[in-house]
Short mmCIF file of C-alpha atoms and ligand atoms in Angstrom, two decimals:
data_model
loop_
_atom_site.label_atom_id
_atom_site.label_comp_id
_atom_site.label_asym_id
_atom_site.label_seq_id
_atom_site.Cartn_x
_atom_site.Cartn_y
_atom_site.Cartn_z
CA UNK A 1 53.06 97.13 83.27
CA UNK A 2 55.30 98.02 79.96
CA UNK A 3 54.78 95.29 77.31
CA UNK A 4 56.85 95.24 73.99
CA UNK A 5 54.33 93.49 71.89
CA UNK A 6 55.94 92.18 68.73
CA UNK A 7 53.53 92.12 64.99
CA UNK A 8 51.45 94.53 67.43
CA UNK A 9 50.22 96.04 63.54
CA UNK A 10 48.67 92.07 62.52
CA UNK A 11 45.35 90.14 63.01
CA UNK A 12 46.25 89.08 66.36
CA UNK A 13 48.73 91.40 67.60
CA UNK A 14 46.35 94.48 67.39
CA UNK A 15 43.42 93.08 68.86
CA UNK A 16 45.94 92.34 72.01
CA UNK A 17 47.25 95.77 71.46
CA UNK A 18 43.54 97.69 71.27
CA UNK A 19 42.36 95.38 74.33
CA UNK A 20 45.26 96.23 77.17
CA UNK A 21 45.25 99.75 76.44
CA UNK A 22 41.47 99.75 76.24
CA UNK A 23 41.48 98.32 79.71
CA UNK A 24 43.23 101.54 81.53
CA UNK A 25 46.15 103.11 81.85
CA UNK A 26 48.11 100.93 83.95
CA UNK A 27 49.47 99.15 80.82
CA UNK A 28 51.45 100.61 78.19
CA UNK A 29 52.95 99.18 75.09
CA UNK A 30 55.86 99.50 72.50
CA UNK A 31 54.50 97.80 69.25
CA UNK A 32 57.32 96.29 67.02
CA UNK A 33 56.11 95.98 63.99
CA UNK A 34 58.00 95.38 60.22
CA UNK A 35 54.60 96.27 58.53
CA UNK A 36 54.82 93.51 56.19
CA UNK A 37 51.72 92.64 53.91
CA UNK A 38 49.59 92.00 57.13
CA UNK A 39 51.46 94.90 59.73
CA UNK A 40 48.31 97.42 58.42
CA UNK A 41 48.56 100.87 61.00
CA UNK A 42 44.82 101.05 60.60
CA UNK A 43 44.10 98.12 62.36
CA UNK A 44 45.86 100.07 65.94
CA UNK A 45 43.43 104.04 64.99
CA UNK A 46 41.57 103.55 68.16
CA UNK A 47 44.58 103.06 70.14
CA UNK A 48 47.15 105.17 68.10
CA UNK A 49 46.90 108.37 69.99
CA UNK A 50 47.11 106.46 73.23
CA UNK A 51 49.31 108.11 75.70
CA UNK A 52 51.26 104.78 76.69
CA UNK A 53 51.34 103.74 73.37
CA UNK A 54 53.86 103.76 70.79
CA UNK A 55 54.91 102.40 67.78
CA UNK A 56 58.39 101.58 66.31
CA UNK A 57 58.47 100.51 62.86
CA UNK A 58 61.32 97.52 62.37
CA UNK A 59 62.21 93.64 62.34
CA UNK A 60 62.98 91.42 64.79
CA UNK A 61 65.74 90.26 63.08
CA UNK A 62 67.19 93.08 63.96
CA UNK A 63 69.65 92.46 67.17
CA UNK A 64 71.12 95.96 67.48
CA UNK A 65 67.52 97.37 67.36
CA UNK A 66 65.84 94.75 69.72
CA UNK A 67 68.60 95.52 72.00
CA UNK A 68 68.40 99.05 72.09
CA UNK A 69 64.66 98.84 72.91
CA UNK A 70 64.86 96.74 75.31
CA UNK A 71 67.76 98.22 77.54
CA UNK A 72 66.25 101.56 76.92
CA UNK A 73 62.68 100.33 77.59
CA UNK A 74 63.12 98.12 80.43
CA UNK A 75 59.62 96.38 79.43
CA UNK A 76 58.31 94.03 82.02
CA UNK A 77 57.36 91.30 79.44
CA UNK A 78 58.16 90.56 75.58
CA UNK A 79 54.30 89.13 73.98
CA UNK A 80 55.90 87.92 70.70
CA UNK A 81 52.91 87.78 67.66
CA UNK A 82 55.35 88.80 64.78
CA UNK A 83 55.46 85.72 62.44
CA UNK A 84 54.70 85.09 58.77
CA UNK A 85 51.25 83.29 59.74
CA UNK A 86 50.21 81.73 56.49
CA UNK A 87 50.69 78.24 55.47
CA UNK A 88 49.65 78.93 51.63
CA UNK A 89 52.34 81.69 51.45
CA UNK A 90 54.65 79.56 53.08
CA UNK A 91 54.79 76.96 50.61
CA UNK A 92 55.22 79.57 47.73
CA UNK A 93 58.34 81.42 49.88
CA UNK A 94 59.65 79.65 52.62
CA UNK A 95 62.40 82.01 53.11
CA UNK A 96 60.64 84.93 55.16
CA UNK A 97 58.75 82.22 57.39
CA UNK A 98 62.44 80.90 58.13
CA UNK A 99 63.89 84.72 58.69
CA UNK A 100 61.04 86.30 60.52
CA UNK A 101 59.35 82.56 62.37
CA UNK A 102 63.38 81.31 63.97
CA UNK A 103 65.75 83.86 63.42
CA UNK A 104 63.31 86.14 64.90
CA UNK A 105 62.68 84.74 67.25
CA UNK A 106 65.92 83.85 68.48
CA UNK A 107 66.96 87.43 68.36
CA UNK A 108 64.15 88.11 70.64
CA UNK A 109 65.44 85.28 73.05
CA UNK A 110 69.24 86.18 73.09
CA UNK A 111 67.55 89.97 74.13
CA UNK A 112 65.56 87.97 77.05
CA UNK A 113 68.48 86.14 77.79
CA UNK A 114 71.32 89.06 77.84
CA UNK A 115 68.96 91.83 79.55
CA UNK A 116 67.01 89.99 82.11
CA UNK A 117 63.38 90.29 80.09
CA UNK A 118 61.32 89.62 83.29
CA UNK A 119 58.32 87.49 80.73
CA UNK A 120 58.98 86.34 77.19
CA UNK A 121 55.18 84.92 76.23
CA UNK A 122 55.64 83.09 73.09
CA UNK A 123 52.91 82.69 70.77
CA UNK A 124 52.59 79.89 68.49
CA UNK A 125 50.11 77.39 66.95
CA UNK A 126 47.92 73.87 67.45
CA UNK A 127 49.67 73.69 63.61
CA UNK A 128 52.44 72.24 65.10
CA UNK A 129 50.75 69.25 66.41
CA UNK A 130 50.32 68.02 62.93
CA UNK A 131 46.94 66.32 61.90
CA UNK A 132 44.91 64.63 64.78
CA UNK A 133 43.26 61.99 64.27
CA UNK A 134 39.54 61.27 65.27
CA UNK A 135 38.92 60.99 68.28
CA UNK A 136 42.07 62.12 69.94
CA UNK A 137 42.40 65.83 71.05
CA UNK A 138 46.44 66.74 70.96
CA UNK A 139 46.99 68.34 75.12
CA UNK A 140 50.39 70.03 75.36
CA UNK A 141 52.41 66.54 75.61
CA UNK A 142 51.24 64.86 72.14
CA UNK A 143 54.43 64.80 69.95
CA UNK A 144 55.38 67.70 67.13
CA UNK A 145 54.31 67.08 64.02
CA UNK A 146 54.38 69.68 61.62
CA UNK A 147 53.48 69.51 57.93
CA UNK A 148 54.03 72.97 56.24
CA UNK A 149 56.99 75.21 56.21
CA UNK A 150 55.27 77.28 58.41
CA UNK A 151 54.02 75.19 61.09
CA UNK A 152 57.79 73.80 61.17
CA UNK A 153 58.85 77.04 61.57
CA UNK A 154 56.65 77.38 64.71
CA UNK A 155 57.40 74.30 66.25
CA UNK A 156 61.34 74.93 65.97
CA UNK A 157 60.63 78.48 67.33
CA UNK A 158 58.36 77.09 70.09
CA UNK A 159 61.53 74.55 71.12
CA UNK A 160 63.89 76.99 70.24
CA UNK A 161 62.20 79.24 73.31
CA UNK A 162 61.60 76.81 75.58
CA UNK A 163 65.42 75.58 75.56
CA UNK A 164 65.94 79.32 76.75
CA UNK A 165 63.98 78.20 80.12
CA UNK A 166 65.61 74.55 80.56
CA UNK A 167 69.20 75.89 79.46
CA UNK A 168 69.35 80.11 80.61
CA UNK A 169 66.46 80.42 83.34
CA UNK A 170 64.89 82.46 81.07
CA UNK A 171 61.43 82.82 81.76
CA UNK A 172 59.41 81.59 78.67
CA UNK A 173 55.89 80.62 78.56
CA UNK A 174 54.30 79.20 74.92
CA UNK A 175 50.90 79.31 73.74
CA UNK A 176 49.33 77.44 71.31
CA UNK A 177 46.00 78.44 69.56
CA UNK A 178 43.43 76.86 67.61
CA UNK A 179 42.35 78.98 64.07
CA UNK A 180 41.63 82.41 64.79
CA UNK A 181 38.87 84.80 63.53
CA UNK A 182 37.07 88.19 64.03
CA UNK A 183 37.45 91.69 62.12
CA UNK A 184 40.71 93.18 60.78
CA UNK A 185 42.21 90.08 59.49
CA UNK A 186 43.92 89.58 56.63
CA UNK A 187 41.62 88.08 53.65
CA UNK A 188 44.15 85.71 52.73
CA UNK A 189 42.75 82.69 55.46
CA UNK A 190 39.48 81.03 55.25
CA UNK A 191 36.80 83.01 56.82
CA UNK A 192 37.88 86.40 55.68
CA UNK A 193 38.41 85.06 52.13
CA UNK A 194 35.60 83.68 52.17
CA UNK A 195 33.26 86.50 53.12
CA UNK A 196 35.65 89.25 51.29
CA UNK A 197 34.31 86.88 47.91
CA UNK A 198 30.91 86.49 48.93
CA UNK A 199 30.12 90.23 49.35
CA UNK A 200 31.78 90.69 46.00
CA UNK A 201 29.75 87.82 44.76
CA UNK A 202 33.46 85.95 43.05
CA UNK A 203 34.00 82.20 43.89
CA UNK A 204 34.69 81.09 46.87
CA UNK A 205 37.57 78.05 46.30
CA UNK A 206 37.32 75.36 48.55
CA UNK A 207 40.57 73.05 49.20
CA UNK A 208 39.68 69.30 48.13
CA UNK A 209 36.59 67.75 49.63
CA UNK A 210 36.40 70.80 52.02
CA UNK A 211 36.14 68.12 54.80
CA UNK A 212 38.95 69.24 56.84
CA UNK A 213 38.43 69.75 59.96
CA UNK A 214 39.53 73.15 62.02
CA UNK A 215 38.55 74.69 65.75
CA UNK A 216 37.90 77.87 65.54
CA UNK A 217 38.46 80.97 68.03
CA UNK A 218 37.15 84.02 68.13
CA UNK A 219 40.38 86.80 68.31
CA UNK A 220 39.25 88.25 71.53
CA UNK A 221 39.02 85.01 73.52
CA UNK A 222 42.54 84.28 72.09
CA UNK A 223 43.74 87.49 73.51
CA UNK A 224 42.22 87.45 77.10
CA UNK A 225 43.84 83.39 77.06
CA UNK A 226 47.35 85.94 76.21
CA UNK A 227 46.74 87.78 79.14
CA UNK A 228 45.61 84.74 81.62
CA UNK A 229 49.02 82.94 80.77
CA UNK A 230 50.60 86.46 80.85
CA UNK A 231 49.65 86.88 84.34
CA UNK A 232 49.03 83.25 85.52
CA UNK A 233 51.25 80.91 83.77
CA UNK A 234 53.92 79.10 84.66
CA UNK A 235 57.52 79.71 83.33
CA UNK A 236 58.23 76.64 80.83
CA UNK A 237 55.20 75.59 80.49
CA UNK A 238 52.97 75.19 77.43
CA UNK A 239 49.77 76.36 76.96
CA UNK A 240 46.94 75.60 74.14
CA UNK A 241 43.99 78.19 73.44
CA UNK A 242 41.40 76.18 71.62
CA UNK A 243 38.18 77.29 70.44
CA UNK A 244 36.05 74.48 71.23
CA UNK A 245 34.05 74.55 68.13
CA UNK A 246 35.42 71.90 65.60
CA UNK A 247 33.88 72.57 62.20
CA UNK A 248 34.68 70.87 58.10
CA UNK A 249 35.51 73.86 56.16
CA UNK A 250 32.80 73.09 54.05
CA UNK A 251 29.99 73.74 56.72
CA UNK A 252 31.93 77.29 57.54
CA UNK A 253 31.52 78.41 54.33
CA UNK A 254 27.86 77.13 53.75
CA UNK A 255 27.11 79.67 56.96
CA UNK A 256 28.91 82.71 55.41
CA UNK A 257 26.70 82.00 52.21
CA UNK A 258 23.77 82.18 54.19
CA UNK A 259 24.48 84.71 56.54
CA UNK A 260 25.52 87.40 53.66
CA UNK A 261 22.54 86.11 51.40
CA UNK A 262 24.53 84.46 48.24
CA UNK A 263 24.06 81.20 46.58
CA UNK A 264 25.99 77.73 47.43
CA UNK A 265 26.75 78.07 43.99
CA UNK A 266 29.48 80.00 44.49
CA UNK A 267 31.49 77.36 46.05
CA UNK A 268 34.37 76.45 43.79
CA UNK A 269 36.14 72.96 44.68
CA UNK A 270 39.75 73.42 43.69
CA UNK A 271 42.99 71.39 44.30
CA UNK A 272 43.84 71.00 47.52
CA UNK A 273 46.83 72.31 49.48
CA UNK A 274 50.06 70.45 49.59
CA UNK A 275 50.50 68.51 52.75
CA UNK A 276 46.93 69.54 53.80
CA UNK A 277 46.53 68.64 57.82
CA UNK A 278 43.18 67.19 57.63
CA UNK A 279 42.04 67.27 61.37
CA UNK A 280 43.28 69.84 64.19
CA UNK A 281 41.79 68.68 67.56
CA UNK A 282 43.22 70.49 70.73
CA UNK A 283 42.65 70.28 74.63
CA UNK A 284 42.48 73.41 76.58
CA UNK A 285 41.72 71.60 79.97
CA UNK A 286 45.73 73.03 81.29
CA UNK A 287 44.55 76.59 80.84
CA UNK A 288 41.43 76.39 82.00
CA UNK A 289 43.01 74.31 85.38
CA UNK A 290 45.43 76.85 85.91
CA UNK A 291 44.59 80.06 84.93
CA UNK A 292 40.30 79.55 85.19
CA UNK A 293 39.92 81.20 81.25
CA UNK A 294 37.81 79.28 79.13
CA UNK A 295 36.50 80.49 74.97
CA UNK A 296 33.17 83.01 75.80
CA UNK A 297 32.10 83.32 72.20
CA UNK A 298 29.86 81.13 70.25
CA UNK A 299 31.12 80.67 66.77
CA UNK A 300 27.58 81.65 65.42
CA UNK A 301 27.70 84.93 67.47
CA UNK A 302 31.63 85.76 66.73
CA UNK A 303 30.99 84.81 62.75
CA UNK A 304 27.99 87.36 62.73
CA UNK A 305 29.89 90.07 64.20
CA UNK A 306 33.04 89.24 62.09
CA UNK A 307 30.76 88.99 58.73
CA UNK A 308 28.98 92.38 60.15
CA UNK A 309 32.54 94.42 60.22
CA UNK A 310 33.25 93.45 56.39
CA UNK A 311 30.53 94.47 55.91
CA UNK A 312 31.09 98.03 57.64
CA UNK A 313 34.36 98.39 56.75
CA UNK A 314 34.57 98.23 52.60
CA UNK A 315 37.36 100.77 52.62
CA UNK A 316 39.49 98.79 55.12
CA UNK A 317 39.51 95.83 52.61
CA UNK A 318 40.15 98.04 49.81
CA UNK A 319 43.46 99.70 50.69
CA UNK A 320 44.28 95.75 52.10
CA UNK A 321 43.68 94.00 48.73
CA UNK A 322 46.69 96.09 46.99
CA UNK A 323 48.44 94.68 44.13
CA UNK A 324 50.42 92.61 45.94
CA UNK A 325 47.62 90.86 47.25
CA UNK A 326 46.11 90.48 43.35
CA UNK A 327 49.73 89.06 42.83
CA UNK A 328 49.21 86.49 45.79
CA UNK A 329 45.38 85.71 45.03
CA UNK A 330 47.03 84.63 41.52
CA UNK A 331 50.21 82.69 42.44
CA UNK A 332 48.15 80.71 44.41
CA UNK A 333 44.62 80.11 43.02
CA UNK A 334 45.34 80.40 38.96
CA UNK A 335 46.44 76.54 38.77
CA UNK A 336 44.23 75.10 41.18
CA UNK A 337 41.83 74.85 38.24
P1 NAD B 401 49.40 88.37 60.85
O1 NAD B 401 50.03 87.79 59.63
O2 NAD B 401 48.06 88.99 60.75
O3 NAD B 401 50.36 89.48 61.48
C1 NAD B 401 51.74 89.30 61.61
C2 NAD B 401 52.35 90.64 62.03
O4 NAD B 401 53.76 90.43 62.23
C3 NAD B 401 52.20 91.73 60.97
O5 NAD B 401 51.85 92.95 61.58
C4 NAD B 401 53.60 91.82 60.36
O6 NAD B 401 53.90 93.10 59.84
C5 NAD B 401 54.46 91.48 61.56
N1 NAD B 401 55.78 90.95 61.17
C6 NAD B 401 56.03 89.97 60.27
N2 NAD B 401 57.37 89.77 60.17
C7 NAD B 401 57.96 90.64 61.05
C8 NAD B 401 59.30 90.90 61.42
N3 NAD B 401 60.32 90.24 60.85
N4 NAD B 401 59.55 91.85 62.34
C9 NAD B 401 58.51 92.54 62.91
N5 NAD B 401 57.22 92.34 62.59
C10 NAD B 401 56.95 91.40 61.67
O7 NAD B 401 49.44 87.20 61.93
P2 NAD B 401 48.32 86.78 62.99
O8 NAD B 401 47.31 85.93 62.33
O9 NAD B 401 47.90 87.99 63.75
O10 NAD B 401 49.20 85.83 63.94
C11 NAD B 401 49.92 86.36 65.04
C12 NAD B 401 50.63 85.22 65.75
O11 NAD B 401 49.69 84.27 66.21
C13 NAD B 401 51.61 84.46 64.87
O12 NAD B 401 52.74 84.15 65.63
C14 NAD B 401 50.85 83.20 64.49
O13 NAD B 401 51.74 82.12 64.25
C15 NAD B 401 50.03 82.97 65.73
N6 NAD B 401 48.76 82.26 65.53
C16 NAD B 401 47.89 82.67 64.56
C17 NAD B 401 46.66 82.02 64.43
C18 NAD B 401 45.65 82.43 63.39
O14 NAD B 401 44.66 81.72 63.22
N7 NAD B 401 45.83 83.54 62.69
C19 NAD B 401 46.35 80.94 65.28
C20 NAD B 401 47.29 80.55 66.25
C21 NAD B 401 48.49 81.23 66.36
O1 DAU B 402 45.49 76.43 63.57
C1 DAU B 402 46.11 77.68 63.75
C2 DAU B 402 46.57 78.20 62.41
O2 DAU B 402 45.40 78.54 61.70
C3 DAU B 402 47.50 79.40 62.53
O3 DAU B 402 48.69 79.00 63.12
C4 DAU B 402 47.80 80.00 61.17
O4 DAU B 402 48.53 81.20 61.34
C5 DAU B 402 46.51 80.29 60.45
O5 DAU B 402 46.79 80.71 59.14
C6 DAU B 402 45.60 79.07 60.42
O6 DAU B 402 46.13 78.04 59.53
P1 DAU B 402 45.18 77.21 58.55
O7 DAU B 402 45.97 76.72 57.41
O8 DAU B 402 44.34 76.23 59.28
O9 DAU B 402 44.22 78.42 58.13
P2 DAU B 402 43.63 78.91 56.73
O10 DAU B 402 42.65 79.97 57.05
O11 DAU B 402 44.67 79.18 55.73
O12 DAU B 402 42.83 77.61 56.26
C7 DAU B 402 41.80 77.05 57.06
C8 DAU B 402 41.27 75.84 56.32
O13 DAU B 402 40.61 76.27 55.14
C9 DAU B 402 42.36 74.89 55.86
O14 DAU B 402 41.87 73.56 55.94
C10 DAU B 402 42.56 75.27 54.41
C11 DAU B 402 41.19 75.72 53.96
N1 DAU B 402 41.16 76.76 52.90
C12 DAU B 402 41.87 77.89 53.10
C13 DAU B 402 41.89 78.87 52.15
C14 DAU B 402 42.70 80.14 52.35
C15 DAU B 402 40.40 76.57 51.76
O15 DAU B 402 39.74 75.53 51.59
N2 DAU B 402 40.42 77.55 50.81
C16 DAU B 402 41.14 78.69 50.94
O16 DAU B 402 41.13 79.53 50.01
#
């Protein structure tokens, strides 16, 4: 099986990426990857001198280029990862989360479409559901509701694809995960942040009342749930990947704090996001019918492990937290008093 795995150098992506090659050699993969702020080549060192793996360093904007891998590659699926994944940054600068998040994706499509991709696995986010209220759980018919320039990216990419399957045949399948975590990602989201500031003993800024409510999933789960609809799913069809484990922000953080040792003291309350989703609440029971996976990690265990690899890896979040991530950490905590 050839795979062109797109944002193969992110979070997500390269936990897919280290996990099918890891599993053999009957997979190989070419990993499209812009390198953006979060593309980091470290992330892929176990895998990198892989014999069916290799990397090409570009955008998915890019038609000519997508083309020209694909009709030279012949892969038997497309996984597409590559997004600008974080709400925060997409309320400073909407404009890459529109490039990258549609026309991206469309350029990915039009190469399904015009070359006869034989899978195009889309990967997107419960953040397009909007906020669910308590008690409902949003399954893969509740209505689109996004709130932040990214998740409406996300949810126009996720129709955008599936129009591909009800107007060109093409064969499409969508997933749609809960909040991800586990080591190599990005401290910019909540978990990492949080335990990046711990260790260094800074404050760890809490949106609002911290009561909002997230599921989380542990990265490797998401990516065996990649590979189930991969091999299982349906064309058409949507997908969600939750975690299972519904937890206020506030209660996440107070378990960092006392798994690394520091004081609740360091929890800062600061002014909450714009357009803050309060409540994401997701049903997995279609995956779990249809392909049999179901989330193996406990958040407890996963946040140990994930806490233990920040811990093991200072360099790794050295060389990530460059300037332009100083520039970030200002633009968006400085006037959140
Ligand atoms: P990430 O920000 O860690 O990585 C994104 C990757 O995409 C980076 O390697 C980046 O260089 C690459 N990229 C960005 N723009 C590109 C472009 N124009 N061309 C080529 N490559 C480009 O993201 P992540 O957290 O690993 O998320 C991966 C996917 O999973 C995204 O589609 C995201 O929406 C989705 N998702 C994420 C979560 C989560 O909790 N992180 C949950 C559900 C779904
Ligand atoms: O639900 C899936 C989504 O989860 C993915 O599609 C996104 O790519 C991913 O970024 C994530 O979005 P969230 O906005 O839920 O994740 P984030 O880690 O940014 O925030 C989680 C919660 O923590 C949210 O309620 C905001 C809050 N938060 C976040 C940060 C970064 C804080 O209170 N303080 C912070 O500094």
């Amino acid at each position: 099986m050839k795979l062109l795995v797109t944002g193969g150098a992110g979070f997500i992506g390269s936990a897919f990426v280290r996990r099918v090659l890891g599993t053999g050699d009957r997979v190989s993969v070419i990993n499209l990857d812009k390198l953006t702020y979060a593309g980091n080549l470290d992330n892929l060192t176990p895998v990198s001198q892989h014999p069916g793996y290799r990397f090409v360093h570009g955008d998915i904007c890019d038609g000519p280029l997508v083309n020209s891998l694909v009709t030279d590659e012949r892969p038997d699926a497309i996984v597409h990862f590559a997004a600008e994944s974080h709400v925060d940054r997409s309320i400073l600068s909407p404009e890459p989360v529109f490039d990258t998040n549609l026309r991206g994706t469309f350029t990915l499509l039009e190469a399904v479409r015009r070359h006869h991709v034989p899978r195009y696995v889309h990967v997107s986010t419960d953040e397009v559901y909007g906020s669910v209220d308590a008690p409902h759980e949003a399954d893969e018919t509740y209505p689109l509701r996004p709130s932040s320039p990214y998740s409406a990216s996300k949810a126009g990419s996720d129709l955008l694809a599936l129009s591909y399957f009800t107007t060109f045949r093409c064969p499409v399948l969508v997933t749609r995960a809960s909040n991800n975590y586990g080591p190599y990602q990005f401290p910019e989201k909540l978990i990492p942040l949080m335990i990046s500031n711990a260790l260094e003993d800074r404050p760890l800024p809490v949106y609002g009342d911290g009561l909002q409510v997230r599921d989380w999933l542990y990265v490797d789960d998401h990516c065996r749930a990649v590979e189930a609809v991969l091999a299982k799913g349906r064309e058409g069809e949507v997908y969600n990947i939750g975690g299972n484990r519904a937890l206020p922000n506030l209660e996440v953080v107070r378990q960092i704090l006392a798994a690394t040792g520091k004081p609740e003291t360091l929890i800062t309350h600061v002014a909450d996001r714009p357009g803050h989703d309060r409540r994401y609440a997701l049903s997995s029971d279609k995956i779990l019918r249809e392909t049999g996976w179901a989330s193996e990690v406990q958040f407890e265990d996963g946040l140990a492990c994930t806490i233990r690899w920040y811990q093991d890896n200072p360099e790794w979040v050295r060389r990530v937290k460059s300037g332009e991530y100083h520039e970030y950490y200002a633009r968006n905590y400085a006037n959140r008093g």
